[in-house]
CSV table of C-alpha atoms in Angstrom, one decimal:
chain,number,residue,atom,x,y,z
A,1,MET,CA,-17.5,28.9,7.1
A,2,GLN,CA,-16.5,30.5,4.2
A,3,SER,CA,-13.3,31.7,2.1
A,4,ALA,CA,-14.0,35.5,0.2
A,5,CYS,CA,-11.1,34.9,-1.2
A,6,SER,CA,-10.9,31.5,-2.6
A,7,PRO,CA,-13.6,30.5,-5.6
A,8,VAL,CA,-14.2,27.4,-3.2
A,9,TYR,CA,-16.5,28.0,-0.2
A,10,HIS,CA,-16.3,25.4,2.6
A,11,ARG,CA,-19.1,25.2,5.5
A,12,ALA,CA,-17.3,23.3,8.3
A,13,HIS,CA,-18.7,20.9,10.7
A,14,THR,CA,-16.2,20.4,13.2
A,15,ASP,CA,-14.2,22.4,14.5
A,16,PHE,CA,-11.3,22.2,11.8
A,17,TRP,CA,-11.0,20.2,8.3
A,18,LEU,CA,-8.4,20.0,5.9
A,19,GLU,CA,-8.0,20.3,2.6
A,20,ALA,CA,-8.9,17.5,0.4
A,21,LEU,CA,-5.8,16.6,-2.2
A,22,PRO,CA,-6.4,15.5,-5.8
A,23,GLU,CA,-7.2,12.4,-6.5
A,24,PRO,CA,-4.1,9.9,-8.1
A,25,VAL,CA,-3.0,9.8,-11.3
A,26,LEU,CA,-2.6,6.2,-12.0
A,27,GLU,CA,-1.0,5.6,-15.8
A,28,VAL,CA,0.7,2.5,-18.0
A,29,ASP,CA,2.9,2.7,-21.3
A,30,PRO,CA,1.8,0.7,-23.2
A,31,PRO,CA,-2.0,1.2,-22.8
A,32,SER,CA,-2.7,-2.3,-24.1
A,33,ARG,CA,-1.1,-4.0,-21.0
A,34,LEU,CA,-4.1,-2.3,-19.2
A,35,PRO,CA,-7.0,-1.6,-21.4
A,36,ALA,CA,-10.7,-0.1,-20.8
A,37,ASP,CA,-12.4,-3.9,-20.8
A,38,ALA,CA,-9.2,-5.4,-18.6
A,39,SER,CA,-10.4,-4.8,-14.3
A,40,GLU,CA,-6.4,-6.2,-13.1
A,41,LEU,CA,-2.7,-6.1,-14.1
A,42,ASP,CA,0.1,-7.7,-12.6
A,43,ALA,CA,3.1,-7.5,-13.6
A,44,GLN,CA,7.0,-8.2,-12.2
A,45,GLY,CA,10.3,-7.0,-13.3
A,46,LEU,CA,13.5,-5.1,-12.7
A,47,VAL,CA,13.4,-0.6,-11.9
A,48,VAL,CA,15.5,0.3,-14.8
A,49,ASN,CA,14.5,4.0,-14.0
A,50,HIS,CA,12.5,6.1,-11.8
A,51,GLY,CA,12.3,10.1,-12.0
A,52,PRO,CA,10.4,12.6,-12.7
A,53,SER,CA,7.8,12.6,-15.7
A,54,PHE,CA,8.6,14.0,-18.8
A,55,ASP,CA,6.5,12.9,-21.7
A,56,SER,CA,3.4,12.6,-18.5
A,57,PRO,CA,1.5,15.3,-16.8
A,58,THR,CA,2.2,13.0,-13.6
A,59,ASP,CA,4.3,13.1,-11.6
A,60,TYR,CA,7.4,10.7,-11.9
A,61,THR,CA,7.3,7.5,-13.7
A,62,LEU,CA,8.7,4.3,-13.2
A,63,GLU,CA,10.3,2.3,-15.6
A,64,ILE,CA,9.9,-2.1,-15.0
A,65,LEU,CA,12.0,-4.1,-17.5
A,66,SER,CA,10.1,-7.7,-16.8
A,67,ASP,CA,12.6,-11.1,-17.8
A,68,THR,CA,10.7,-12.0,-20.9
A,69,GLY,CA,12.5,-8.0,-22.0
A,70,ASP,CA,9.3,-6.2,-22.2
A,71,THR,CA,8.6,-2.7,-20.3
A,72,LEU,CA,6.7,-1.3,-18.1
A,73,PHE,CA,6.5,2.6,-17.3
A,74,LEU,CA,4.2,3.4,-14.7
A,75,HIS,CA,3.6,7.0,-14.9
A,76,TYR,CA,2.2,8.3,-11.3
A,77,SER,CA,1.0,11.4,-9.0
A,78,LEU,CA,-0.4,10.4,-5.3
A,79,GLY,CA,-1.7,14.2,-4.6
A,80,THR,CA,0.8,15.3,-2.6
A,81,GLY,CA,4.1,14.7,-5.3
A,82,GLN,CA,5.5,11.6,-3.4
A,83,ARG,CA,7.5,9.3,-4.5
A,84,ILE,CA,7.2,5.5,-4.2
A,85,ASP,CA,10.7,4.4,-2.5
A,86,VAL,CA,12.4,1.9,-4.8
A,87,GLU,CA,15.2,3.0,-6.6
A,88,ARG,CA,16.8,1.0,-9.8
A,89,GLY,CA,17.6,-2.2,-9.3
A,90,GLU,CA,15.2,-3.3,-7.2
A,91,LEU,CA,13.0,-6.1,-7.8
A,92,VAL,CA,9.2,-4.8,-7.4
A,93,ARG,CA,5.8,-6.4,-8.0
A,94,VAL,CA,3.1,-4.2,-9.7
A,95,VAL,CA,-0.7,-5.2,-9.4
A,96,LEU,CA,-3.4,-2.8,-11.0
A,97,TRP,CA,-6.6,-3.0,-10.5
A,98,GLN,CA,-8.8,-0.5,-12.3
A,99,ARG,CA,-12.8,-0.2,-12.7
A,100,ARG,CA,-15.2,1.9,-14.9
A,101,SER,CA,-16.4,5.1,-13.9
A,102,GLU,CA,-19.6,7.2,-14.3
A,103,GLY,CA,-17.8,9.7,-16.4
A,104,GLY,CA,-14.4,10.4,-17.1
A,105,PRO,CA,-11.8,8.0,-16.8
A,106,PRO,CA,-11.5,4.6,-14.8
A,107,LEU,CA,-10.9,4.5,-11.6
A,108,ARG,CA,-7.7,2.6,-10.6
A,109,SER,CA,-5.9,1.4,-7.7
A,110,LEU,CA,-2.4,0.5,-7.0
A,111,LEU,CA,-0.1,-2.2,-4.8
A,112,LEU,CA,3.0,-2.0,-5.6
A,113,GLU,CA,5.6,-4.7,-3.5
A,114,ALA,CA,9.5,-4.9,-3.4
A,115,TYR,CA,11.7,-7.5,-1.9
A,116,ARG,CA,14.2,-5.8,0.3
A,117,ALA,CA,17.3,-7.0,1.4
A,118,GLY,CA,18.2,-8.3,5.1
A,119,ASP,CA,14.0,-8.6,5.3
A,120,LEU,CA,14.6,-12.7,6.8
A,121,LEU,CA,10.9,-13.1,6.2
A,122,HIS,CA,11.4,-13.5,2.4
A,123,ARG,CA,8.3,-12.2,1.6
A,124,ARG,CA,7.3,-9.3,-1.8
A,125,LEU,CA,7.1,-5.8,1.1
A,126,PRO,CA,4.1,-3.7,0.3
A,127,VAL,CA,5.7,-0.4,-0.2
A,128,VAL,CA,3.0,2.0,-1.2
A,129,ILE,CA,-0.6,1.2,-1.7
A,130,VAL,CA,-3.1,3.2,-3.1
A,131,GLN,CA,-6.8,2.5,-2.3
A,132,VAL,CA,-9.5,3.8,-4.2
A,133,ASN,CA,-12.7,2.9,-3.8
A,134,GLY,CA,-12.3,0.1,-2.1
A,135,MET,CA,-11.1,-1.8,-4.8
A,136,ILE,CA,-7.5,-4.0,-3.4
A,137,PRO,CA,-9.6,-6.9,-1.8
A,138,LYS,CA,-8.8,-6.6,2.4
A,139,LYS,CA,-7.9,-10.2,2.1
A,140,ILE,CA,-4.4,-8.5,0.7
A,141,LEU,CA,-4.2,-5.5,2.1
A,142,PRO,CA,-1.4,-5.8,6.0
A,143,GLU,CA,-3.6,-6.6,8.4
A,144,LEU,CA,-3.6,-3.0,9.8
A,145,LEU,CA,-4.7,-1.6,7.2
A,146,ARG,CA,-7.3,-3.3,6.6
A,147,HIS,CA,-9.8,-1.4,9.4
A,148,VAL,CA,-9.1,2.1,7.5
A,149,VAL,CA,-12.2,2.8,5.7
A,150,PRO,CA,-14.6,5.7,4.3
A,151,ASN,CA,-17.4,7.2,7.2
A,152,ASP,CA,-20.5,8.6,6.6
A,153,GLU,CA,-19.2,11.8,8.8
A,154,VAL,CA,-19.8,15.1,7.4
A,155,THR,CA,-16.5,16.9,8.1
A,156,TYR,CA,-17.5,19.7,5.5
A,157,GLN,CA,-19.5,21.2,3.0
A,158,THR,CA,-17.8,22.4,-0.4
A,159,SER,CA,-18.9,24.3,-4.1
A,160,GLU,CA,-16.7,24.7,-6.5
A,161,ARG,CA,-15.8,25.7,-10.1
A,162,VAL,CA,-14.8,22.6,-12.0
A,163,LYS,CA,-12.4,23.8,-15.2
A,164,GLY,CA,-14.4,27.0,-15.5
A,165,THR,CA,-17.1,25.6,-16.9
A,166,CYS,CA,-19.5,24.0,-14.7
A,167,THR,CA,-20.2,24.0,-10.3
A,168,ARG,CA,-21.2,21.5,-8.0
A,169,SER,CA,-21.5,20.9,-4.1
A,170,LEU,CA,-19.8,18.7,-2.2
A,171,LEU,CA,-19.8,16.3,0.8
A,172,ARG,CA,-16.7,15.6,2.5
A,173,ARG,CA,-16.8,12.8,4.7
A,174,ALA,CA,-14.3,12.0,7.5
A,175,PHE,CA,-12.5,8.3,7.8
A,176,ALA,CA,-12.2,5.9,10.4
A,177,SER,CA,-11.2,2.2,12.1
A,178,ASP,CA,-14.2,-0.6,11.9
A,179,ALA,CA,-12.5,-2.0,14.5
A,180,ASP,CA,-12.7,1.6,16.5
A,181,LEU,CA,-16.1,2.0,15.0
A,182,ALA,CA,-17.3,-1.5,16.3
A,183,ALA,CA,-15.5,-0.9,20.0
A,184,SER,CA,-17.6,2.8,20.2
A,185,GLY,CA,-20.6,0.3,21.8
A,186,ASP,CA,-18.5,0.4,25.0
A,187,GLY,CA,-18.7,4.1,25.3
A,188,GLN,CA,-15.4,5.0,23.7
A,189,ALA,CA,-15.8,7.6,20.6
A,190,PRO,CA,-13.9,6.4,17.4
A,191,GLU,CA,-11.0,8.6,16.1
A,192,MET,CA,-11.8,10.2,12.9
A,193,TRP,CA,-9.9,11.4,10.0
A,194,PRO,CA,-10.7,14.1,7.8
A,195,PRO,CA,-9.7,14.2,4.3
A,196,GLY,CA,-6.2,15.2,3.8
A,197,ALA,CA,-5.2,14.2,7.2
A,198,LYS,CA,-2.0,12.4,7.5
A,199,VAL,CA,-1.3,9.9,10.2
A,200,GLU,CA,1.3,6.9,11.2
A,201,ARG,CA,-0.4,3.0,11.9
A,202,HIS,CA,1.9,0.5,13.0
A,203,ASP,CA,1.7,-3.1,14.9
A,204,ASP,CA,4.1,-5.6,15.7
A,205,LEU,CA,5.3,-6.0,12.9
A,206,ASP,CA,5.1,-3.4,9.9
A,207,ARG,CA,4.6,0.6,9.8
A,208,TYR,CA,2.9,2.4,7.6
A,209,THR,CA,2.1,6.5,6.6
A,210,VAL,CA,-1.4,6.5,5.8
A,211,GLN,CA,-2.7,9.9,3.8
A,212,PHE,CA,-6.6,10.4,3.8
A,213,ILE,CA,-7.1,11.9,0.0
A,214,ASP,CA,-10.5,12.6,-0.2
A,215,ASN,CA,-14.0,11.0,0.8
A,216,ARG,CA,-16.5,13.0,-1.5
A,217,GLU,CA,-20.1,13.3,-2.4
A,218,ILE,CA,-21.7,14.9,-5.1
A,219,VAL,CA,-25.2,16.4,-4.1
A,220,ALA,CA,-25.5,18.9,-6.9
A,221,THR,CA,-24.5,19.6,-9.7
A,222,ASP,CA,-24.3,20.4,-13.5
A,223,CYS,CA,-21.1,19.0,-15.1
A,224,ALA,CA,-21.2,15.5,-16.7
A,225,ASP,CA,-18.9,12.9,-16.1
A,226,GLN,CA,-18.9,13.3,-13.0
A,227,GLN,CA,-18.2,10.4,-10.2
A,228,ARG,CA,-20.5,10.8,-7.7
A,229,ARG,CA,-19.0,9.1,-4.9
A,230,LEU,CA,-15.6,8.9,-4.5
A,231,TRP,CA,-13.2,7.8,-1.6
A,232,ALA,CA,-9.1,7.2,-0.9
A,233,TRP,CA,-6.3,7.0,0.6
A,234,SER,CA,-2.3,6.2,0.6
A,235,ALA,CA,-0.4,4.1,2.5
A,236,THR,CA,3.7,4.3,2.6
A,237,TYR,CA,5.7,1.6,4.1
A,238,VAL,CA,8.5,2.9,6.7
A,239,ALA,CA,11.1,1.2,7.8
A,240,PRO,CA,11.7,0.7,12.1
A,241,PRO,CA,14.7,2.4,12.9
A,242,PRO,CA,17.6,-0.6,13.7
A,243,GLY,CA,17.9,-1.4,17.3
A,244,THR,CA,14.3,-0.8,18.2
A,245,ALA,CA,12.0,-2.9,19.5
A,246,GLN,CA,9.8,-3.6,16.1
A,247,ASN,CA,12.8,-4.3,13.9
A,248,LEU,CA,14.1,-6.8,15.8
A,249,LYS,CA,10.7,-8.5,16.3
A,250,LEU,CA,10.7,-8.6,12.3
A,251,LEU,CA,14.3,-10.2,12.5
A,252,LEU,CA,13.6,-12.9,15.3
A,253,THR,CA,9.2,-13.8,15.3
A,254,LYS,CA,9.0,-15.1,11.5
A,255,LEU,CA,11.8,-17.2,10.9
A,256,PRO,CA,11.5,-18.6,7.0
A,257,ASP,CA,10.6,-22.2,6.6
A,258,VAL,CA,13.7,-24.6,5.6
A,259,PRO,CA,13.1,-27.3,3.9
A,260,GLU,CA,14.0,-30.4,5.2
A,261,ALA,CA,16.4,-31.2,2.2
A,262,ILE,CA,18.7,-28.8,3.1
A,263,ALA,CA,19.2,-28.8,6.9
A,264,LEU,CA,22.1,-28.5,8.7
A,265,PRO,CA,23.0,-31.7,10.5
A,266,LEU,CA,23.8,-31.5,14.1
A,267,PRO,CA,27.5,-32.2,14.8
A,268,ALA,CA,28.8,-35.2,15.0
A,269,THR,CA,29.9,-36.9,18.3
A,270,PRO,CA,33.8,-37.3,18.7
A,271,THR,CA,34.3,-41.8,18.2
A,272,ALA,CA,37.3,-43.3,19.6
A,273,LEU,CA,38.9,-45.3,16.8
A,274,PRO,CA,39.8,-49.0,18.4
A,275,GLY,CA,43.3,-49.2,19.3
A,276,ARG,CA,46.1,-51.4,17.6
A,277,GLY,CA,47.4,-53.4,20.8
A,278,LYS,CA,46.9,-56.8,21.6
A,279,SER,CA,42.6,-57.6,21.7
A,280,LYS,CA,40.9,-57.9,25.1
A,281,LEU,CA,38.8,-60.7,24.5
A,282,PRO,CA,39.1,-63.8,26.1
A,283,ALA,CA,42.1,-66.7,24.0
A,284,LEU,CA,39.7,-69.7,22.4
A,285,LYS,CA,40.9,-73.1,24.0
A,286,PRO,CA,41.6,-75.9,21.6
A,287,LEU,CA,39.2,-78.5,20.9
A,288,LYS,CA,39.6,-82.6,22.3
């Protein structure tokens, strides 16, 4: 399948395909907080500003003030012009993973958590997750997102010119759930998601909108500084509507542990005070 009016040529291996999204951009300021030789940044603080980027080519800038008085700026673009759902005054935790790429800037993944008022679980809620080349350990991800993996199924093949100076030929592959893949031996075909697709995944506790950004492999190129294999997806938390079964489970199934030292006492049992009349004990007889 080819598009004659476009400088990008596509050959689809399925009935339809979606365009892959631009890979996410995650930058920090000051850059010394995440130098090239560092592999992880973990910062916590208060959101003091969050809006469009003016001094950065990214879409948005998140300004975080730590309790030590240090300020961290997170400049980001998530491929769809999406804004992270945190506002001024919220306490957040930002974790960035970094890995040197084969060429160009390093690859980065993001986990942003927030403390949300009214969440009886008293947990840091993962608000947005940007997974790139599996840098975020699976054990850190919410359970329903641990099973999202890149697949080898080819969705379409693309030839494109990069910045008007060189060309590259790409295979765009699908995503799948490794749980579905494990069950496919029973004759059940696993569900596949092409790059550019958006789905909602949920369990009894959480709900996320997952955007499949890209899963590409370069098979031929005359460009320098190219990452030969890259896959990325992002997930955004969706609060369950009030009154739904999921919302009730969130409030009732996992109450926070209350230490014994601050546990409320049981109600006291009323006890009648002794009367002030004559004693009912028998009188003592005098000694002979």
